[in-house]
Amino acid sequence: MILRPWQWLLVVLLVAGFWLVRMEPPEPALETPLVSISASPELPGQRMLSNAPSIRKDEYQLRLLAEFAIDARILAREDYSFGRESDLSPWDFALGWGDMARPEVADKFSIRQSGRWYYWRSEQLPIPRRAVETSSANMHLVPASDEVRDQLEALDEGDEISFKGFLIEARGDDGWRWRSSLTREDTGDGACELILVTEVL
């Protein structure tokens, strides 16, 4: 097939556009302190920060409340592209650790995420209800770099995940506020973690 001149021009423009997109430099990673703690498969690690430093991300001020580290199983994942929260966190990961990270336990649950909430259901609980509540959580993940974004984007339900970062409070220039829970013991409204992920292990 012989291409007409306008078709050749279209091919050249498409190729040029492809290379321009590929050559676009990545956004620089946010400059944060190093996370000095680690996690065990049984329990996430957390260390409160006394001076609570802040860093800037676009039109948001992120206050670092605590170091955070976790080894867990992804029970479910929901992507978000609408709503104010998606400016910072394009996904929620429902994560399980301890008993909830064991496949024979996690597979007994039906998991659903909607509106930045996490819902679970089981015909017969394989572990006590309180153990479910304290060994799983819906976590709003904020990537600190393009590399972290790509690593998190590649993960899905059933995968194991290990990462470090900070529990944060986000404030918009217009006064909007979004704050992380600081305990794994709470449930209901405000119980989700808002995490600036700095390193995927």
C-alpha positions as YAML, in Angstrom:
chain: A
units: angstrom
residues:
- id: 1
  name: MET
  ca: [0.00, 0.00, 0.00]
- id: 2
  name: ILE
  ca: [1.35, 3.42, -0.98]
- id: 3
  name: LEU
  ca: [0.79, 6.18, 1.54]
- id: 4
  name: ARG
  ca: [-0.36, 9.57, 0.38]
- id: 5
  name: PRO
  ca: [1.64, 12.66, 1.45]
- id: 6
  name: TRP
  ca: [-0.86, 13.61, 4.15]
- id: 7
  name: GLN
  ca: [-0.73, 10.07, 5.52]
- id: 8
  name: TRP
  ca: [3.06, 10.24, 5.73]
- id: 9
  name: LEU
  ca: [2.76, 13.55, 7.56]
- id: 10
  name: LEU
  ca: [0.34, 11.96, 10.03]
- id: 11
  name: VAL
  ca: [2.77, 9.08, 10.66]
- id: 12
  name: VAL
  ca: [5.65, 11.51, 11.26]
- id: 13
  name: LEU
  ca: [3.56, 13.58, 13.68]
- id: 14
  name: LEU
  ca: [2.46, 10.49, 15.61]
- id: 15
  name: VAL
  ca: [6.04, 9.20, 15.90]
- id: 16
  name: ALA
  ca: [7.30, 12.64, 16.96]
- id: 17
  name: GLY
  ca: [4.54, 12.92, 19.56]
- id: 18
  name: PHE
  ca: [5.36, 9.47, 20.92]
- id: 19
  name: TRP
  ca: [9.03, 10.34, 21.39]
- id: 20
  name: LEU
  ca: [8.25, 13.71, 22.94]
- id: 21
  name: VAL
  ca: [6.04, 12.02, 25.53]
- id: 22
  name: ARG
  ca: [8.72, 9.43, 26.25]
- id: 23
  name: MET
  ca: [11.42, 12.07, 26.58]
- id: 24
  name: GLU
  ca: [9.38, 14.20, 29.01]
- id: 25
  name: PRO
  ca: [11.44, 14.33, 32.21]
- id: 26
  name: PRO
  ca: [9.86, 12.72, 35.27]
- id: 27
  name: GLU
  ca: [8.71, 14.91, 38.12]
- id: 28
  name: PRO
  ca: [11.38, 15.17, 40.80]
- id: 29
  name: ALA
  ca: [10.79, 13.03, 43.87]
- id: 30
  name: LEU
  ca: [9.62, 14.84, 46.99]
- id: 31
  name: GLU
  ca: [12.43, 15.48, 49.43]
- id: 32
  name: THR
  ca: [11.59, 13.71, 52.67]
- id: 33
  name: PRO
  ca: [13.54, 12.40, 55.67]
- id: 34
  name: LEU
  ca: [14.62, 8.77, 55.57]
- id: 35
  name: VAL
  ca: [12.24, 6.28, 57.20]
- id: 36
  name: SER
  ca: [14.27, 4.53, 59.89]
- id: 37
  name: ILE
  ca: [11.75, 1.89, 60.99]
- id: 38
  name: SER
  ca: [10.73, -1.45, 59.52]
- id: 39
  name: ALA
  ca: [7.65, -3.66, 59.69]
- id: 40
  name: SER
  ca: [6.99, -7.30, 60.42]
- id: 41
  name: PRO
  ca: [4.41, -9.44, 58.62]
- id: 42
  name: GLU
  ca: [2.39, -9.39, 61.85]
- id: 43
  name: LEU
  ca: [2.16, -5.66, 62.46]
- id: 44
  name: PRO
  ca: [2.90, -2.39, 60.61]
- id: 45
  name: GLY
  ca: [5.65, -0.23, 62.08]
- id: 46
  name: GLN
  ca: [5.00, 3.33, 63.16]
- id: 47
  name: ARG
  ca: [7.04, 6.05, 64.91]
- id: 48
  name: MET
  ca: [5.56, 9.44, 65.71]
- id: 49
  name: LEU
  ca: [7.52, 12.52, 64.61]
- id: 50
  name: SER
  ca: [7.87, 15.17, 67.30]
- id: 51
  name: ASN
  ca: [8.53, 18.14, 65.03]
- id: 52
  name: ALA
  ca: [6.09, 17.09, 62.25]
- id: 53
  name: PRO
  ca: [7.93, 18.62, 59.27]
- id: 54
  name: SER
  ca: [5.98, 19.76, 56.20]
- id: 55
  name: ILE
  ca: [6.73, 19.47, 52.51]
- id: 56
  name: ARG
  ca: [5.09, 20.99, 49.45]
- id: 57
  name: LYS
  ca: [3.36, 18.97, 46.71]
- id: 58
  name: ASP
  ca: [1.72, 21.14, 44.05]
- id: 59
  name: GLU
  ca: [-0.98, 23.20, 45.81]
- id: 60
  name: TYR
  ca: [-0.90, 21.04, 48.94]
- id: 61
  name: GLN
  ca: [1.12, 21.19, 52.15]
- id: 62
  name: LEU
  ca: [1.86, 17.71, 53.49]
- id: 63
  name: ARG
  ca: [2.58, 17.50, 57.22]
- id: 64
  name: LEU
  ca: [4.55, 14.36, 58.13]
- id: 65
  name: LEU
  ca: [2.95, 12.97, 61.29]
- id: 66
  name: ALA
  ca: [4.67, 9.59, 61.70]
- id: 67
  name: GLU
  ca: [7.07, 7.23, 59.99]
- id: 68
  name: PHE
  ca: [5.25, 4.19, 58.66]
- id: 69
  name: ALA
  ca: [6.26, 0.80, 57.25]
- id: 70
  name: ILE
  ca: [4.16, -2.22, 56.30]
- id: 71
  name: ASP
  ca: [4.40, -5.75, 54.91]
- id: 72
  name: ALA
  ca: [0.94, -6.86, 53.79]
- id: 73
  name: ARG
  ca: [-1.29, -8.60, 51.28]
- id: 74
  name: ILE
  ca: [-3.42, -6.57, 48.90]
- id: 75
  name: LEU
  ca: [-7.02, -7.60, 49.61]
- id: 76
  name: ALA
  ca: [-8.46, -5.20, 47.02]
- id: 77
  name: ARG
  ca: [-7.56, -2.09, 45.07]
- id: 78
  name: GLU
  ca: [-9.73, 0.74, 43.78]
- id: 79
  name: ASP
  ca: [-8.57, 3.43, 41.34]
- id: 80
  name: TYR
  ca: [-9.87, 7.00, 41.55]
- id: 81
  name: SER
  ca: [-9.64, 9.78, 38.98]
- id: 82
  name: PHE
  ca: [-12.40, 12.08, 40.24]
- id: 83
  name: GLY
  ca: [-12.78, 13.97, 43.49]
- id: 84
  name: ARG
  ca: [-10.44, 16.26, 45.38]
- id: 85
  name: GLU
  ca: [-8.64, 13.35, 47.03]
- id: 86
  name: SER
  ca: [-7.52, 11.91, 43.67]
- id: 87
  name: ASP
  ca: [-5.21, 14.92, 43.20]
- id: 88
  name: LEU
  ca: [-2.99, 13.29, 45.80]
- id: 89
  name: SER
  ca: [-4.03, 9.64, 45.98]
- id: 90
  name: PRO
  ca: [-5.03, 7.92, 42.71]
- id: 91
  name: TRP
  ca: [-5.82, 4.63, 44.44]
- id: 92
  name: ASP
  ca: [-6.90, 3.00, 47.69]
- id: 93
  name: PHE
  ca: [-5.37, -0.32, 48.66]
- id: 94
  name: ALA
  ca: [-7.26, -2.49, 51.17]
- id: 95
  name: LEU
  ca: [-4.38, -4.20, 52.96]
- id: 96
  name: GLY
  ca: [-4.24, -7.15, 55.34]
- id: 97
  name: TRP
  ca: [-1.43, -8.18, 57.68]
- id: 98
  name: GLY
  ca: [-1.08, -10.86, 60.31]
- id: 99
  name: ASP
  ca: [-3.94, -13.36, 59.94]
- id: 100
  name: MET
  ca: [-5.54, -11.26, 57.20]
- id: 101
  name: ALA
  ca: [-2.44, -11.70, 55.03]
- id: 102
  name: ARG
  ca: [-2.82, -15.48, 55.03]
- id: 103
  name: PRO
  ca: [-4.46, -16.61, 51.76]
- id: 104
  name: GLU
  ca: [-6.58, -19.25, 53.50]
- id: 105
  name: VAL
  ca: [-8.08, -16.47, 55.66]
- id: 106
  name: ALA
  ca: [-8.25, -13.64, 53.10]
- id: 107
  name: ASP
  ca: [-9.99, -15.88, 50.57]
- id: 108
  name: LYS
  ca: [-12.94, -16.28, 52.95]
- id: 109
  name: PHE
  ca: [-13.84, -12.60, 52.55]
- id: 110
  name: SER
  ca: [-15.67, -10.65, 49.89]
- id: 111
  name: ILE
  ca: [-14.07, -7.23, 49.63]
- id: 112
  name: ARG
  ca: [-15.60, -4.08, 48.16]
- id: 113
  name: GLN
  ca: [-14.30, -0.50, 47.97]
- id: 114
  name: SER
  ca: [-16.35, 2.58, 47.18]
- id: 115
  name: GLY
  ca: [-16.20, 6.29, 47.97]
- id: 116
  name: ARG
  ca: [-12.82, 5.87, 49.69]
- id: 117
  name: TRP
  ca: [-14.28, 3.25, 52.04]
- id: 118
  name: TYR
  ca: [-13.51, -0.45, 52.43]
- id: 119
  name: TYR
  ca: [-16.23, -3.04, 53.10]
- id: 120
  name: TRP
  ca: [-15.82, -6.72, 53.88]
- id: 121
  name: ARG
  ca: [-18.23, -9.62, 54.20]
- id: 122
  name: SER
  ca: [-17.81, -13.28, 55.13]
- id: 123
  name: GLU
  ca: [-20.37, -16.07, 55.36]
- id: 124
  name: GLN
  ca: [-18.47, -17.49, 58.32]
- id: 125
  name: LEU
  ca: [-15.68, -15.55, 59.99]
- id: 126
  name: PRO
  ca: [-12.43, -17.57, 59.95]
- id: 127
  name: ILE
  ca: [-10.98, -15.31, 62.69]
- id: 128
  name: PRO
  ca: [-12.63, -13.08, 65.34]
- id: 129
  name: ARG
  ca: [-14.25, -9.89, 64.06]
- id: 130
  name: ARG
  ca: [-11.93, -7.71, 66.12]
- id: 131
  name: ALA
  ca: [-8.92, -9.44, 64.53]
- id: 132
  name: VAL
  ca: [-10.32, -8.53, 61.10]
- id: 133
  name: GLU
  ca: [-10.74, -4.90, 62.15]
- id: 134
  name: THR
  ca: [-7.23, -4.58, 63.60]
- id: 135
  name: SER
  ca: [-5.43, -6.60, 60.91]
- id: 136
  name: SER
  ca: [-6.79, -4.86, 57.80]
- id: 137
  name: ALA
  ca: [-7.39, -1.31, 56.65]
- id: 138
  name: ASN
  ca: [-8.21, 0.84, 53.65]
- id: 139
  name: MET
  ca: [-5.14, 2.94, 52.89]
- id: 140
  name: HIS
  ca: [-4.99, 6.04, 50.68]
- id: 141
  name: LEU
  ca: [-1.57, 5.98, 49.01]
- id: 142
  name: VAL
  ca: [0.19, 9.14, 47.83]
- id: 143
  name: PRO
  ca: [3.27, 8.44, 45.65]
- id: 144
  name: ALA
  ca: [6.32, 10.56, 46.49]
- id: 145
  name: SER
  ca: [7.88, 10.04, 43.04]
- id: 146
  name: ASP
  ca: [7.09, 8.80, 39.54]
- id: 147
  name: GLU
  ca: [9.05, 5.64, 40.29]
- id: 148
  name: VAL
  ca: [6.88, 4.87, 43.32]
- id: 149
  name: ARG
  ca: [3.76, 5.67, 41.27]
- id: 150
  name: ASP
  ca: [4.79, 3.14, 38.60]
- id: 151
  name: GLN
  ca: [5.60, 0.48, 41.21]
- id: 152
  name: LEU
  ca: [2.25, 0.87, 42.96]
- id: 153
  name: GLU
  ca: [0.37, 1.02, 39.66]
- id: 154
  name: ALA
  ca: [1.74, -2.43, 38.75]
- id: 155
  name: LEU
  ca: [0.33, -4.12, 41.87]
- id: 156
  name: ASP
  ca: [-3.08, -5.78, 42.17]
- id: 157
  name: GLU
  ca: [-5.31, -7.87, 44.41]
- id: 158
  name: GLY
  ca: [-3.53, -10.88, 45.92]
- id: 159
  name: ASP
  ca: [-0.05, -9.39, 45.57]
- id: 160
  name: GLU
  ca: [2.24, -8.97, 48.53]
- id: 161
  name: ILE
  ca: [3.37, -5.41, 49.18]
- id: 162
  name: SER
  ca: [6.05, -3.86, 51.34]
- id: 163
  name: PHE
  ca: [6.63, -0.13, 51.53]
- id: 164
  name: LYS
  ca: [7.80, 2.73, 53.73]
- id: 165
  name: GLY
  ca: [6.62, 6.30, 54.03]
- id: 166
  name: PHE
  ca: [4.79, 8.73, 56.30]
- id: 167
  name: LEU
  ca: [1.32, 9.10, 57.74]
- id: 168
  name: ILE
  ca: [0.36, 12.62, 56.73]
- id: 169
  name: GLU
  ca: [-2.07, 15.46, 57.02]
- id: 170
  name: ALA
  ca: [-2.72, 17.24, 53.71]
- id: 171
  name: ARG
  ca: [-3.90, 20.84, 53.54]
- id: 172
  name: GLY
  ca: [-4.92, 22.67, 50.38]
- id: 173
  name: ASP
  ca: [-4.22, 26.32, 49.78]
- id: 174
  name: ASP
  ca: [-7.98, 26.90, 50.04]
- id: 175
  name: GLY
  ca: [-8.20, 25.35, 53.53]
- id: 176
  name: TRP
  ca: [-9.24, 21.83, 52.44]
- id: 177
  name: ARG
  ca: [-7.90, 19.19, 54.86]
- id: 178
  name: TRP
  ca: [-7.36, 15.42, 54.79]
- id: 179
  name: ARG
  ca: [-5.77, 13.68, 57.78]
- id: 180
  name: SER
  ca: [-4.56, 10.14, 58.37]
- id: 181
  name: SER
  ca: [-5.57, 7.88, 61.20]
- id: 182
  name: LEU
  ca: [-2.67, 7.30, 63.58]
- id: 183
  name: THR
  ca: [-3.72, 3.90, 64.94]
- id: 184
  name: ARG
  ca: [-4.64, 0.46, 63.60]
- id: 185
  name: GLU
  ca: [-7.21, 0.04, 66.35]
- id: 186
  name: ASP
  ca: [-9.95, 2.36, 65.05]
- id: 187
  name: THR
  ca: [-12.88, 1.69, 62.70]
- id: 188
  name: GLY
  ca: [-15.41, 3.76, 60.79]
- id: 189
  name: ASP
  ca: [-15.13, 7.36, 59.61]
- id: 190
  name: GLY
  ca: [-11.58, 8.70, 59.88]
- id: 191
  name: ALA
  ca: [-10.02, 5.27, 60.40]
- id: 192
  name: CYS
  ca: [-8.22, 5.10, 57.05]
- id: 193
  name: GLU
  ca: [-4.52, 5.80, 56.69]
- id: 194
  name: LEU
  ca: [-3.30, 8.58, 54.38]
- id: 195
  name: ILE
  ca: [0.26, 7.62, 53.48]
- id: 196
  name: LEU
  ca: [2.98, 9.38, 51.54]
- id: 197
  name: VAL
  ca: [4.80, 6.35, 50.09]
- id: 198
  name: THR
  ca: [8.51, 7.07, 49.65]
- id: 199
  name: GLU
  ca: [9.87, 3.58, 49.00]
- id: 200
  name: VAL
  ca: [8.39, 0.35, 47.66]
- id: 201
  name: LEU
  ca: [10.57, -2.56, 48.79]
...
